[in-house]
Amino acid sequence: MTRRESASDGTRKYLWRLADGATVESVGLPGGGRLTVCLSTQVGCAMGCAFCATGQGGFVRDLSPGEIADQVTAVARDFGSRVTNAVAMGQGEPFANYESTLAAFRFLNSKDGAGIGARHLTVSTAGSIPGIRRFASEPEEFTLAVSLHSAVQSTRDFLMPGVRRWPLAGLRAARRDYTERTNRRLTFEYALIDSMNDTA
Ligand code: SF4
């Protein structure tokens, strides 16, 4: 661990330095009998979201499955507690590093790994339609979340230039197909930004 910051509610934010000197962040969120880890899947990110410091810095490299899963192991060690939930919502677009993210999730799901239930392992995508469609065909019951941030195409294009190539109409169809195929709901994430996306 390179740096750790703790909040009064028990949340801990970590900065890890990797073998090649690159750094990534994770967050540990305890509460309600659970310990959730928000983990990174890439060093930097190519999506360029307007509200995100990582996006402004650009993409550096993908993380390996071990580097992704190790974040969970290290947070569990720091809390002295089993991790019950993990969500790929830190730095990076998980579906841009699909194989490594899935390999890490399979390890975290396995009895020899972290033993985290598949439904408690969540991919949060900026809105990669090919990723959503591929994820729907995986045998495990992993969970999906999609960052929406605006239902107005032009506003979303401005806030999330990296997903302009996957317009909302296509995202809506992929959402419907995902639900029909898996019989599972997905979650939409929406960050309210004053005067940008917080009006009716
Ligand atoms: S996808 Fe996530 S990490 Fe990447 S720029 Fe957008 S908010 Fe930041």
Short mmCIF file of C-alpha atoms and ligand atoms in Angstrom, two decimals:
data_model
loop_
_atom_site.label_atom_id
_atom_site.label_comp_id
_atom_site.label_asym_id
_atom_site.label_seq_id
_atom_site.Cartn_x
_atom_site.Cartn_y
_atom_site.Cartn_z
CA MET A 1 0.00 0.00 0.00
CA THR A 2 1.29 3.42 -0.90
CA ARG A 3 -1.32 5.50 0.86
CA ARG A 4 -4.51 5.02 2.86
CA GLU A 5 -7.11 7.59 3.84
CA SER A 6 -9.90 6.80 6.30
CA ALA A 7 -13.26 8.57 6.62
CA SER A 8 -15.32 8.90 9.79
CA ASP A 9 -17.89 6.39 8.48
CA GLY A 10 -15.20 3.70 8.25
CA THR A 11 -14.61 3.96 4.50
CA ARG A 12 -10.96 3.52 3.53
CA LYS A 13 -9.46 4.72 0.26
CA TYR A 14 -6.23 3.09 -0.94
CA LEU A 15 -3.54 3.97 -3.44
CA TRP A 16 -1.52 0.94 -4.55
CA ARG A 17 1.84 1.08 -6.30
CA LEU A 18 2.25 -1.83 -8.72
CA ALA A 19 5.45 -3.64 -9.71
CA ASP A 20 6.11 -1.30 -12.66
CA GLY A 21 5.49 1.82 -10.56
CA ALA A 22 1.98 2.48 -11.89
CA THR A 23 -0.64 3.39 -9.28
CA VAL A 24 -4.33 2.48 -8.93
CA GLU A 25 -7.01 3.16 -6.34
CA SER A 26 -9.46 0.97 -4.43
CA VAL A 27 -12.03 1.76 -1.76
CA GLY A 28 -13.18 -0.42 1.14
CA LEU A 29 -16.73 0.28 2.36
CA PRO A 30 -17.81 -1.47 5.57
CA GLY A 31 -21.38 -1.43 6.82
CA GLY A 32 -24.47 -3.51 7.46
CA GLY A 33 -22.45 -6.65 8.07
CA ARG A 34 -20.82 -6.31 4.66
CA LEU A 35 -17.43 -5.23 3.41
CA THR A 36 -17.55 -3.98 -0.19
CA VAL A 37 -14.48 -3.28 -2.28
CA CYS A 38 -14.61 -0.87 -5.19
CA LEU A 39 -11.72 -2.00 -7.40
CA SER A 40 -9.88 -0.75 -10.48
CA THR A 41 -9.45 -2.72 -13.71
CA GLN A 42 -7.07 -0.43 -15.62
CA VAL A 43 -4.31 2.07 -14.92
CA GLY A 44 -5.93 5.25 -16.21
CA CYS A 45 -8.91 5.11 -18.55
CA ALA A 46 -9.60 5.93 -22.19
CA MET A 47 -13.24 6.94 -21.68
CA GLY A 48 -12.48 10.58 -20.89
CA CYS A 49 -15.54 11.28 -18.74
CA ALA A 50 -15.72 15.03 -18.11
CA PHE A 51 -16.29 14.67 -14.35
CA CYS A 52 -13.49 12.14 -13.70
CA ALA A 53 -9.85 12.90 -12.90
CA THR A 54 -8.78 9.44 -14.13
CA GLY A 55 -10.50 10.03 -17.46
CA GLN A 56 -8.69 13.35 -17.91
CA GLY A 57 -5.34 11.60 -17.39
CA GLY A 58 -5.88 9.10 -20.22
CA PHE A 59 -5.23 5.38 -20.50
CA VAL A 60 -1.96 3.80 -19.37
CA ARG A 61 -2.43 0.01 -19.36
CA ASP A 62 -4.73 -2.86 -18.47
CA LEU A 63 -4.40 -4.57 -15.11
CA SER A 64 -3.73 -8.32 -15.02
CA PRO A 65 -6.25 -10.66 -13.34
CA GLY A 66 -3.89 -10.92 -10.36
CA GLU A 67 -3.58 -7.16 -10.02
CA ILE A 68 -7.38 -6.84 -10.01
CA ALA A 69 -8.03 -9.66 -7.53
CA ASP A 70 -5.13 -8.62 -5.28
CA GLN A 71 -6.95 -5.36 -4.46
CA VAL A 72 -9.66 -7.41 -2.74
CA THR A 73 -7.15 -9.57 -0.89
CA ALA A 74 -5.24 -6.51 0.32
CA VAL A 75 -8.37 -4.68 1.53
CA ALA A 76 -9.55 -7.83 3.36
CA ARG A 77 -6.15 -8.02 5.07
CA ASP A 78 -6.26 -4.35 6.06
CA PHE A 79 -9.76 -4.64 7.56
CA GLY A 80 -9.00 -8.07 9.07
CA SER A 81 -12.31 -9.17 7.61
CA ARG A 82 -13.73 -11.19 4.73
CA VAL A 83 -14.82 -9.15 1.69
CA THR A 84 -18.50 -9.86 0.92
CA ASN A 85 -18.98 -7.72 -2.22
CA ALA A 86 -16.77 -6.32 -4.95
CA VAL A 87 -17.61 -3.90 -7.72
CA ALA A 88 -15.42 -2.96 -10.68
CA MET A 89 -16.19 0.74 -10.38
CA GLY A 90 -12.77 2.21 -9.72
CA GLN A 91 -10.32 3.36 -12.36
CA GLY A 92 -10.84 2.00 -15.87
CA GLU A 93 -13.62 0.62 -18.06
CA PRO A 94 -13.94 -3.06 -17.06
CA PHE A 95 -15.26 -4.19 -20.46
CA ALA A 96 -12.23 -2.63 -22.15
CA ASN A 97 -10.20 -5.18 -20.15
CA TYR A 98 -12.84 -7.90 -20.41
CA GLU A 99 -10.78 -11.10 -20.12
CA SER A 100 -8.76 -9.97 -17.11
CA THR A 101 -11.83 -8.63 -15.30
CA LEU A 102 -13.73 -11.89 -15.83
CA ALA A 103 -10.72 -13.97 -14.82
CA ALA A 104 -10.39 -11.94 -11.62
CA PHE A 105 -14.12 -12.28 -10.89
CA ARG A 106 -13.94 -16.05 -11.40
CA PHE A 107 -11.05 -16.24 -8.95
CA LEU A 108 -12.86 -14.04 -6.42
CA ASN A 109 -15.97 -16.20 -6.84
CA SER A 110 -14.12 -19.50 -6.39
CA LYS A 111 -13.82 -21.36 -3.11
CA ASP A 112 -10.03 -21.29 -3.48
CA GLY A 113 -10.18 -17.53 -4.06
CA ALA A 114 -12.24 -15.12 -2.01
CA GLY A 115 -15.46 -17.15 -2.03
CA ILE A 116 -17.57 -14.09 -2.93
CA GLY A 117 -21.00 -15.02 -4.32
CA ALA A 118 -21.37 -14.31 -8.05
CA ARG A 119 -24.33 -11.99 -7.44
CA HIS A 120 -22.12 -9.96 -5.13
CA LEU A 121 -19.55 -9.35 -7.87
CA THR A 122 -20.55 -6.39 -10.04
CA VAL A 123 -19.17 -4.93 -13.24
CA SER A 124 -19.89 -1.23 -13.64
CA THR A 125 -19.54 -0.19 -17.28
CA ALA A 126 -19.65 3.28 -18.81
CA GLY A 127 -21.97 1.75 -21.40
CA SER A 128 -20.05 -0.63 -23.66
CA ILE A 129 -22.77 -2.36 -25.69
CA PRO A 130 -20.50 -5.17 -26.96
CA GLY A 131 -19.40 -5.72 -23.36
CA ILE A 132 -22.99 -5.88 -22.07
CA ARG A 133 -23.95 -8.37 -24.79
CA ARG A 134 -20.94 -10.58 -24.10
CA PHE A 135 -21.47 -10.37 -20.33
CA ALA A 136 -25.06 -11.58 -20.78
CA SER A 137 -23.74 -14.84 -22.22
CA GLU A 138 -21.46 -15.69 -19.27
CA PRO A 139 -22.61 -18.67 -17.20
CA GLU A 140 -22.07 -17.02 -13.82
CA GLU A 141 -24.71 -14.77 -12.26
CA PHE A 142 -22.44 -11.77 -11.97
CA THR A 143 -24.21 -8.41 -11.60
CA LEU A 144 -24.20 -5.50 -14.03
CA ALA A 145 -24.37 -1.75 -13.45
CA VAL A 146 -24.35 0.93 -16.17
CA SER A 147 -23.28 4.55 -15.71
CA LEU A 148 -25.99 6.63 -17.34
CA HIS A 149 -25.44 10.19 -16.03
CA SER A 150 -27.89 11.59 -18.60
CA ALA A 151 -30.83 10.33 -20.65
CA VAL A 152 -30.29 13.22 -23.08
CA GLN A 153 -27.96 12.08 -25.86
CA SER A 154 -26.15 15.40 -26.34
CA THR A 155 -25.56 15.81 -22.59
CA ARG A 156 -24.33 12.24 -22.28
CA ASP A 157 -22.04 12.73 -25.28
CA PHE A 158 -20.52 15.75 -23.55
CA LEU A 159 -20.16 14.08 -20.16
CA MET A 160 -19.00 10.68 -21.48
CA PRO A 161 -17.25 11.13 -24.85
CA GLY A 162 -15.82 7.60 -24.71
CA VAL A 163 -19.28 6.04 -25.15
CA ARG A 164 -20.56 8.34 -27.92
CA ARG A 165 -20.17 5.41 -30.31
CA TRP A 166 -22.79 3.48 -28.29
CA PRO A 167 -25.91 5.74 -28.35
CA LEU A 168 -28.72 5.52 -25.84
CA ALA A 169 -31.11 3.73 -28.24
CA GLY A 170 -28.59 0.89 -28.60
CA LEU A 171 -27.96 0.87 -24.87
CA ARG A 172 -31.70 0.55 -24.25
CA ALA A 173 -31.89 -2.45 -26.60
CA ALA A 174 -28.86 -4.07 -24.99
CA ARG A 175 -30.44 -3.55 -21.56
CA ARG A 176 -33.64 -5.21 -22.69
CA ASP A 177 -31.80 -8.16 -24.26
CA TYR A 178 -29.61 -8.56 -21.16
CA THR A 179 -32.65 -8.73 -18.91
CA GLU A 180 -34.47 -11.18 -21.17
CA ARG A 181 -31.45 -13.42 -21.52
CA THR A 182 -30.32 -13.48 -17.89
CA ASN A 183 -33.58 -12.79 -16.09
CA ARG A 184 -31.62 -10.32 -13.98
CA ARG A 185 -32.03 -6.59 -13.51
CA LEU A 186 -29.19 -4.17 -13.98
CA THR A 187 -28.55 -0.98 -12.06
CA PHE A 188 -28.17 2.48 -13.58
CA GLU A 189 -25.77 4.91 -11.93
CA TYR A 190 -26.43 8.63 -12.15
CA ALA A 191 -24.25 11.36 -10.64
CA LEU A 192 -26.14 14.64 -10.28
CA ILE A 193 -24.15 17.58 -11.61
CA ASP A 194 -25.52 21.05 -10.88
CA SER A 195 -27.11 22.74 -13.92
CA MET A 196 -25.95 19.89 -16.16
CA ASN A 197 -28.11 16.81 -15.62
CA ASP A 198 -30.20 17.60 -12.53
CA THR A 199 -33.33 19.00 -14.17
CA ALA A 200 -36.54 17.20 -15.06
S1 SF4 B 1 -15.25 5.16 -17.30
FE1 SF4 B 1 -15.00 5.50 -15.09
S2 SF4 B 1 -12.77 5.67 -14.78
FE2 SF4 B 1 -13.15 5.89 -16.97
S3 SF4 B 1 -13.24 8.12 -17.31
FE3 SF4 B 1 -15.36 7.38 -17.00
S4 SF4 B 1 -15.76 7.62 -14.78
FE4 SF4 B 1 -13.52 7.75 -15.10
#
